[in-house]
PDB file of C-alpha atoms and ligand atoms in Angstrom:
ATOM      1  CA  UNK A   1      30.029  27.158  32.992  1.00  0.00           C
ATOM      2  CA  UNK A   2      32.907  26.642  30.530  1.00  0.00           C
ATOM      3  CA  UNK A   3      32.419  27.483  27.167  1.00  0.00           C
ATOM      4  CA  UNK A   4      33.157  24.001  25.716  1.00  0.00           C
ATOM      5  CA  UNK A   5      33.466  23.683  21.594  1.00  0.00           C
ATOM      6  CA  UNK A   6      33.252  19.666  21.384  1.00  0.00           C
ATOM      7  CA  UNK A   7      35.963  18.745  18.400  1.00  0.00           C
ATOM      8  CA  UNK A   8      33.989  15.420  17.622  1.00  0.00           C
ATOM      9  CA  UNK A   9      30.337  14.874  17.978  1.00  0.00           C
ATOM     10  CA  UNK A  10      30.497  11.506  20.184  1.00  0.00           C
ATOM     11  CA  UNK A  11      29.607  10.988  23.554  1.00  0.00           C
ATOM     12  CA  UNK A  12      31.442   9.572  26.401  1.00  0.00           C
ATOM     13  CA  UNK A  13      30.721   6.494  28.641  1.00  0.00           C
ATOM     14  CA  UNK A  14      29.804   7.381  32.306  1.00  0.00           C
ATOM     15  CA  UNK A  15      31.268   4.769  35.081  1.00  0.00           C
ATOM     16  CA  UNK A  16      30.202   4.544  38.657  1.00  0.00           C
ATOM     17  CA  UNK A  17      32.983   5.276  41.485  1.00  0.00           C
ATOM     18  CA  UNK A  18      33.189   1.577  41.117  1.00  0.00           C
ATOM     19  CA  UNK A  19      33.635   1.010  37.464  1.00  0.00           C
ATOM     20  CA  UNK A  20      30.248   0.090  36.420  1.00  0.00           C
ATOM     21  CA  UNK A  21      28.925   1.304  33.492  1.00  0.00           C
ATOM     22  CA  UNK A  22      26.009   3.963  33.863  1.00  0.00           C
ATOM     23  CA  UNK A  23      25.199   6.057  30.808  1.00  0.00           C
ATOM     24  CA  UNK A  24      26.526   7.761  27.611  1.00  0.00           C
ATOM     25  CA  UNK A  25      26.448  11.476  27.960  1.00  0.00           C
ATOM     26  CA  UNK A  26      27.729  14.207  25.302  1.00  0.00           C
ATOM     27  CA  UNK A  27      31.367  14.498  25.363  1.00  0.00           C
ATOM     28  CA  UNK A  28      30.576  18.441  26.521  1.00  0.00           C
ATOM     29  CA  UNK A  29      28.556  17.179  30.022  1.00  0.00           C
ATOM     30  CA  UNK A  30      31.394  14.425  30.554  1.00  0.00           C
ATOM     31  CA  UNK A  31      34.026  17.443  30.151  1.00  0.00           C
ATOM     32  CA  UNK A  32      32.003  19.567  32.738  1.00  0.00           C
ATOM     33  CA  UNK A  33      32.222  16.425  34.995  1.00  0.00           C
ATOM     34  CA  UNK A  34      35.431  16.494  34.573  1.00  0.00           C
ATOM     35  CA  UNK A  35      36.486  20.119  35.041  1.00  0.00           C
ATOM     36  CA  UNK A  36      33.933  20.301  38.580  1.00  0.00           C
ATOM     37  CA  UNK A  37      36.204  17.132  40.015  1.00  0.00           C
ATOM     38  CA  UNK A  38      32.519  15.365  39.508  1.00  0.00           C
ATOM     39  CA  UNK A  39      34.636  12.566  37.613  1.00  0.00           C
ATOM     40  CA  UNK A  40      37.928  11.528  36.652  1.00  0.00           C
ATOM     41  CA  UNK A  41      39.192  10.863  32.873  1.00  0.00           C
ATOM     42  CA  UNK A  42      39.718   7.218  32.368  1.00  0.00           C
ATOM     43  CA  UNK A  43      40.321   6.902  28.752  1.00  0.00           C
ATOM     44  CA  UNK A  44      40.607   9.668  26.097  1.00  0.00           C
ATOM     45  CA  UNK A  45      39.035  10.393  22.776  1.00  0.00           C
ATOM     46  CA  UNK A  46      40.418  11.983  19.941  1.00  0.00           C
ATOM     47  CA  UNK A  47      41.400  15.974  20.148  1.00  0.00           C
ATOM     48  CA  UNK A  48      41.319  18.438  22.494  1.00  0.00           C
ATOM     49  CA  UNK A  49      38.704  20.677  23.952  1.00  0.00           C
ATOM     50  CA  UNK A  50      39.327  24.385  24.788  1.00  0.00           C
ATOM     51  CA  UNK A  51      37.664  26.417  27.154  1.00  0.00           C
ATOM     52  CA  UNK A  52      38.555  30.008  28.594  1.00  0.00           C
ATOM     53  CA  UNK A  53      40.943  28.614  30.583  1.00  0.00           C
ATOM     54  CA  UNK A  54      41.479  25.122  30.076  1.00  0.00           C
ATOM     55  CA  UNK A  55      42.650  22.829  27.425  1.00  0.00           C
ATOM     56  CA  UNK A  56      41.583  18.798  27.994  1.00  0.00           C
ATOM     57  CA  UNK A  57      41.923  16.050  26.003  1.00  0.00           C
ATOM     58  CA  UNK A  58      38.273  15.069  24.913  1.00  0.00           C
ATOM     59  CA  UNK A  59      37.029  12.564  27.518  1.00  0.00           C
ATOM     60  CA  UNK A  60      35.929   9.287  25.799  1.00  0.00           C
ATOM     61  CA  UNK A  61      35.485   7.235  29.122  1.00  0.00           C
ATOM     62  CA  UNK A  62      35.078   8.958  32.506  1.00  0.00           C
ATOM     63  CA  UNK A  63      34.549   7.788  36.562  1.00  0.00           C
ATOM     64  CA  UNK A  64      32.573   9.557  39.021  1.00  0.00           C
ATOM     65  CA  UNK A  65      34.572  10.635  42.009  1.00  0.00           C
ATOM     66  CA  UNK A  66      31.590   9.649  44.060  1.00  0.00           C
ATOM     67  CA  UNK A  67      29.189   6.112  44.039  1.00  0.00           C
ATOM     68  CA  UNK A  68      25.739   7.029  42.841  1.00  0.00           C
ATOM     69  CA  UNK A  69      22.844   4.840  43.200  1.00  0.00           C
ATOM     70  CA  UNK A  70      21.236   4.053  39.944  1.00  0.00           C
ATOM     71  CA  UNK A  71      17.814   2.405  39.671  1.00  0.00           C
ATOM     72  CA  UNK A  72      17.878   0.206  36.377  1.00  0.00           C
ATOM     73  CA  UNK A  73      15.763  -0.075  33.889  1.00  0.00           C
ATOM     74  CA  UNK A  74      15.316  -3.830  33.415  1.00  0.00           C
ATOM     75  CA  UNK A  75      13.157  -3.650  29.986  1.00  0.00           C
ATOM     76  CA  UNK A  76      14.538  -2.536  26.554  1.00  0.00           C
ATOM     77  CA  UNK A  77      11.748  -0.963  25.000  1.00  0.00           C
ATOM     78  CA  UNK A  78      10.447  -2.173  21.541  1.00  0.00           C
ATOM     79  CA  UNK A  79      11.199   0.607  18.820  1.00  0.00           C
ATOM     80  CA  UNK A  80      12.395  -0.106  15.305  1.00  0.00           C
ATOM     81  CA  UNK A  81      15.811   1.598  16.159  1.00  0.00           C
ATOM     82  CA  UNK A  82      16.097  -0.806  18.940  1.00  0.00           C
ATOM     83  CA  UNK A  83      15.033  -3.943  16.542  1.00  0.00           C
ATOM     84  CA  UNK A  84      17.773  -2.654  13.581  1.00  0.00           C
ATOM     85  CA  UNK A  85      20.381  -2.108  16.433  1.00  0.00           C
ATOM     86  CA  UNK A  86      19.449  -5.506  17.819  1.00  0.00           C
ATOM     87  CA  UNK A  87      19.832  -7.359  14.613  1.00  0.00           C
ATOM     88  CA  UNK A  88      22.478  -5.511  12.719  1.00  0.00           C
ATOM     89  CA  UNK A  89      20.530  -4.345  10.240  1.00  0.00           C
ATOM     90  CA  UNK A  90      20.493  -7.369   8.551  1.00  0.00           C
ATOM     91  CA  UNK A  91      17.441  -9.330   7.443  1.00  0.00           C
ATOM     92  CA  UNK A  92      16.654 -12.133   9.326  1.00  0.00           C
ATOM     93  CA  UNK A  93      15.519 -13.662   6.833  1.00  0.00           C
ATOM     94  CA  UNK A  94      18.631 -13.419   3.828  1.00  0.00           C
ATOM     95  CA  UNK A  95      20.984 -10.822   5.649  1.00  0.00           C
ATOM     96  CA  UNK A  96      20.744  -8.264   3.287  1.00  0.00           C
ATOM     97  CA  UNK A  97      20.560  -4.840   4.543  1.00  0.00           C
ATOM     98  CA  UNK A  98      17.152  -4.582   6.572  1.00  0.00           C
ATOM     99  CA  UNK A  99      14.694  -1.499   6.141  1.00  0.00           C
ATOM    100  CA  UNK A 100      11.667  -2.787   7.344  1.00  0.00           C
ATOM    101  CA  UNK A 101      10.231  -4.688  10.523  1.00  0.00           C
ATOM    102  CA  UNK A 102       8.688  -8.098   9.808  1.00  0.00           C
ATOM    103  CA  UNK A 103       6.268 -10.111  12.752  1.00  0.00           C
ATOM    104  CA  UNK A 104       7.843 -13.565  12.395  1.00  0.00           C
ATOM    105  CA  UNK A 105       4.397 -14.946  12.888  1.00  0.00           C
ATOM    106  CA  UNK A 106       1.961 -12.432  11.573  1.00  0.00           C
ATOM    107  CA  UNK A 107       0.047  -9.498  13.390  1.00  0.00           C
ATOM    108  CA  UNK A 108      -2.883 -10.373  10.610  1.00  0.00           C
ATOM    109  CA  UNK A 109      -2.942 -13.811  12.373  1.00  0.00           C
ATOM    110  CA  UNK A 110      -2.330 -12.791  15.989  1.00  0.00           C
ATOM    111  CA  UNK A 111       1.448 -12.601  15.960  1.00  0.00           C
ATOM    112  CA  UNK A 112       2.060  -9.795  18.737  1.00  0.00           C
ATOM    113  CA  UNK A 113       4.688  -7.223  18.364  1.00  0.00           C
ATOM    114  CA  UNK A 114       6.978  -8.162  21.155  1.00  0.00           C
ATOM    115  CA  UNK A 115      10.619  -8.798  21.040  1.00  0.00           C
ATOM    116  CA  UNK A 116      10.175 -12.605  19.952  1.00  0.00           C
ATOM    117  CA  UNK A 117       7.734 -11.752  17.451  1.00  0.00           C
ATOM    118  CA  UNK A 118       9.753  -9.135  15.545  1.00  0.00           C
ATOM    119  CA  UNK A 119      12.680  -8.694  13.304  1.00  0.00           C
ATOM    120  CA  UNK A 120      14.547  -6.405  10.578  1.00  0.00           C
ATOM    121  CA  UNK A 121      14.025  -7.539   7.517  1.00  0.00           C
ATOM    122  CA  UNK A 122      14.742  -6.177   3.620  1.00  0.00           C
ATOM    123  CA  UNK A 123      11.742  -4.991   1.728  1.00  0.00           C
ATOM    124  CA  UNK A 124      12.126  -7.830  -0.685  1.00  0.00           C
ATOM    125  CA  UNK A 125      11.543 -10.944   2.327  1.00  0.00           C
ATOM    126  CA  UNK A 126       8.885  -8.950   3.708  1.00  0.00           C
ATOM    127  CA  UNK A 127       6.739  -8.011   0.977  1.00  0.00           C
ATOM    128  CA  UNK A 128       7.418 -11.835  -0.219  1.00  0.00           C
ATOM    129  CA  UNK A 129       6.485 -13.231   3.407  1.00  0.00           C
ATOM    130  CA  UNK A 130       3.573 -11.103   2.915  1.00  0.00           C
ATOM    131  CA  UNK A 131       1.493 -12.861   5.557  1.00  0.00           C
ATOM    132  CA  UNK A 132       2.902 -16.213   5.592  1.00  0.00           C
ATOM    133  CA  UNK A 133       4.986 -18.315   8.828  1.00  0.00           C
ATOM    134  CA  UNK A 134       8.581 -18.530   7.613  1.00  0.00           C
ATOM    135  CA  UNK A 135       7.724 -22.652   7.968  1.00  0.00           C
ATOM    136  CA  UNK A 136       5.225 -22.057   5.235  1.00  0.00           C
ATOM    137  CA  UNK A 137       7.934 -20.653   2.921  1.00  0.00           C
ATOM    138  CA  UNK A 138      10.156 -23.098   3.937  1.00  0.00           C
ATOM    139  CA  UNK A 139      12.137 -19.938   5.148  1.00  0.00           C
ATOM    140  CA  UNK A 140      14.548 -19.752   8.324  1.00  0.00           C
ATOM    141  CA  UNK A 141      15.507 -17.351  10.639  1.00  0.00           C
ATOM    142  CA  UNK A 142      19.118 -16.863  10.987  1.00  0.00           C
ATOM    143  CA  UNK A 143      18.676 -16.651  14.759  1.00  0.00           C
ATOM    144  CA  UNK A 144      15.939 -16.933  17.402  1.00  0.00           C
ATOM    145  CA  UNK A 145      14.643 -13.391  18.090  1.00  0.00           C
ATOM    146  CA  UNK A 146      14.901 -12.447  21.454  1.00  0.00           C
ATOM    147  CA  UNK A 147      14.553  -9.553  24.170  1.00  0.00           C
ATOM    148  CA  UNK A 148      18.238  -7.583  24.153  1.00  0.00           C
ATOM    149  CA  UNK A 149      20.309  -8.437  27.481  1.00  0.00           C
ATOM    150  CA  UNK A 150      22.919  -7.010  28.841  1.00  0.00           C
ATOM    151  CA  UNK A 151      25.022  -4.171  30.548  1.00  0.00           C
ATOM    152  CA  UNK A 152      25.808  -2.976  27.149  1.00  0.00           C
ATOM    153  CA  UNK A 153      21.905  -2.450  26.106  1.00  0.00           C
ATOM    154  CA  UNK A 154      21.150  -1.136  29.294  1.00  0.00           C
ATOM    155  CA  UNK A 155      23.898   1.453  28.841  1.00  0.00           C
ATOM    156  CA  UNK A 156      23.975   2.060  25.203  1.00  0.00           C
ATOM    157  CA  UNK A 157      20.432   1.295  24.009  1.00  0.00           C
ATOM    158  CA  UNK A 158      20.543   1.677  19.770  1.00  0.00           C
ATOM    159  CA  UNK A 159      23.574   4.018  20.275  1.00  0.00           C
ATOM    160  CA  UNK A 160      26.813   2.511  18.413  1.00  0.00           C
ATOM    161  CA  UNK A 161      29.651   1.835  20.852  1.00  0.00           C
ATOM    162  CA  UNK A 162      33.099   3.544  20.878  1.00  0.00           C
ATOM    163  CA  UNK A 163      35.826   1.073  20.735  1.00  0.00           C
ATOM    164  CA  UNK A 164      36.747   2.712  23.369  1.00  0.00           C
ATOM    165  CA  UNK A 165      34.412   1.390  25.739  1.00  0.00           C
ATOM    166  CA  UNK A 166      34.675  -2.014  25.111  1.00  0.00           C
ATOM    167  CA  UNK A 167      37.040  -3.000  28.286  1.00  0.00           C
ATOM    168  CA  UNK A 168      34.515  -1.743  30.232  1.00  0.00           C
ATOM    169  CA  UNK A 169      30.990  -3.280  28.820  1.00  0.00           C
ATOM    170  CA  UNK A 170      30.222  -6.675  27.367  1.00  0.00           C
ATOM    171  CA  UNK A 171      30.116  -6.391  23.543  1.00  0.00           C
ATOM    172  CA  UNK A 172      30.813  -9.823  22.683  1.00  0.00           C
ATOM    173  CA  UNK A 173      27.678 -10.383  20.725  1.00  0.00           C
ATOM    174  CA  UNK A 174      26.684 -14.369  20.014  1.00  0.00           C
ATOM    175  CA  UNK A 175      27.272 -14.578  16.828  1.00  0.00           C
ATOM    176  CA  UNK A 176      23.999 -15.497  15.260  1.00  0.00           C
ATOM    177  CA  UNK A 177      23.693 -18.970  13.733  1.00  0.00           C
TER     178      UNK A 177
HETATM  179 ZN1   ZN B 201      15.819 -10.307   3.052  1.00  0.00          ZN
END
């Protein structure tokens, strides 16, 4: 195995043979890929990484030489990463910078934590929401919370995208309302 010092601490974005987006792996494993003939660079990052024998520009993008078959995971699961990632981490509520999780309608009053029912908020809307509807502030919600879609969650989950990357997933976000 090649002794690979990574210069930058990013990963790099796995394609299938046919240039559909699998996984992020660390930019060491993509390297290995690389060096076994496993996959083919497709876009570069920034520097170079040195083995024993080999000098290669850090892979930021790579293609496996061969199709695999890849059994997807159709759900994003719930977390509060997942819920800052999916929101910006903005408040819903007055888009300052979110560091808690509110239940729109709330859990004292049934609200369940799902997708719909949940979404970043500052400390200052929350503890003022308290247990109170946004309708019974007379509050609104900037946009309709929702379960995440797309290629891009599948493949990325919370993870923040290289720039890199984005010829080859979706990440024209709506813009929320
Ligand atoms: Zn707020």
């Amino acid at each position: 195995m090649p002794d690979i010092r990574p210069t930058v601490g990013s990963g790099a974005l796995v394609l299938n043979a046919t240039y559909e987006p699998l996984c992020v792996v660390s930019v060491r494993r993509a390297a290995i890929l690389v060096l076994s003939a496993k996959a083919v660079c497709v876009a570069d990052g920034e520097g170079i990484l040195h083995s024993a024998r080999n000098a290669l520009p850090v892979p930021s993008v790579v293609r496996l030489t061969r199709f695999v078959r890849v059994p997807y995971r159709t759900h994003v699961g719930l977390s509060r990463r997942a819920i800052f990632a999916r929101d910006g981490w903005r408040c819903a509520y007055c888009r300052g910078p979110a560091e808690t999780i509110d239940h729109v309608f709330p859990r004292s009053r049934g609200g369940p934590h799902a997708w719909e029912n949940v979404v970043a908020a500052c400390a200052r809307c929350n503890h003022t929401k308290g247990d109170k509807t946004p309708a019974e502030l007379g509050w609104r919600l900037h946009s309709l919370p929702a379960a995440p879609k797309g290629i891009a969650w599948r493949v990325l989950g919370h993870r923040a995208p290289d720039p890199r990357w984005a010829d080859w997933l979706d990440l024209r976000e709506p813009e929320a309302a």
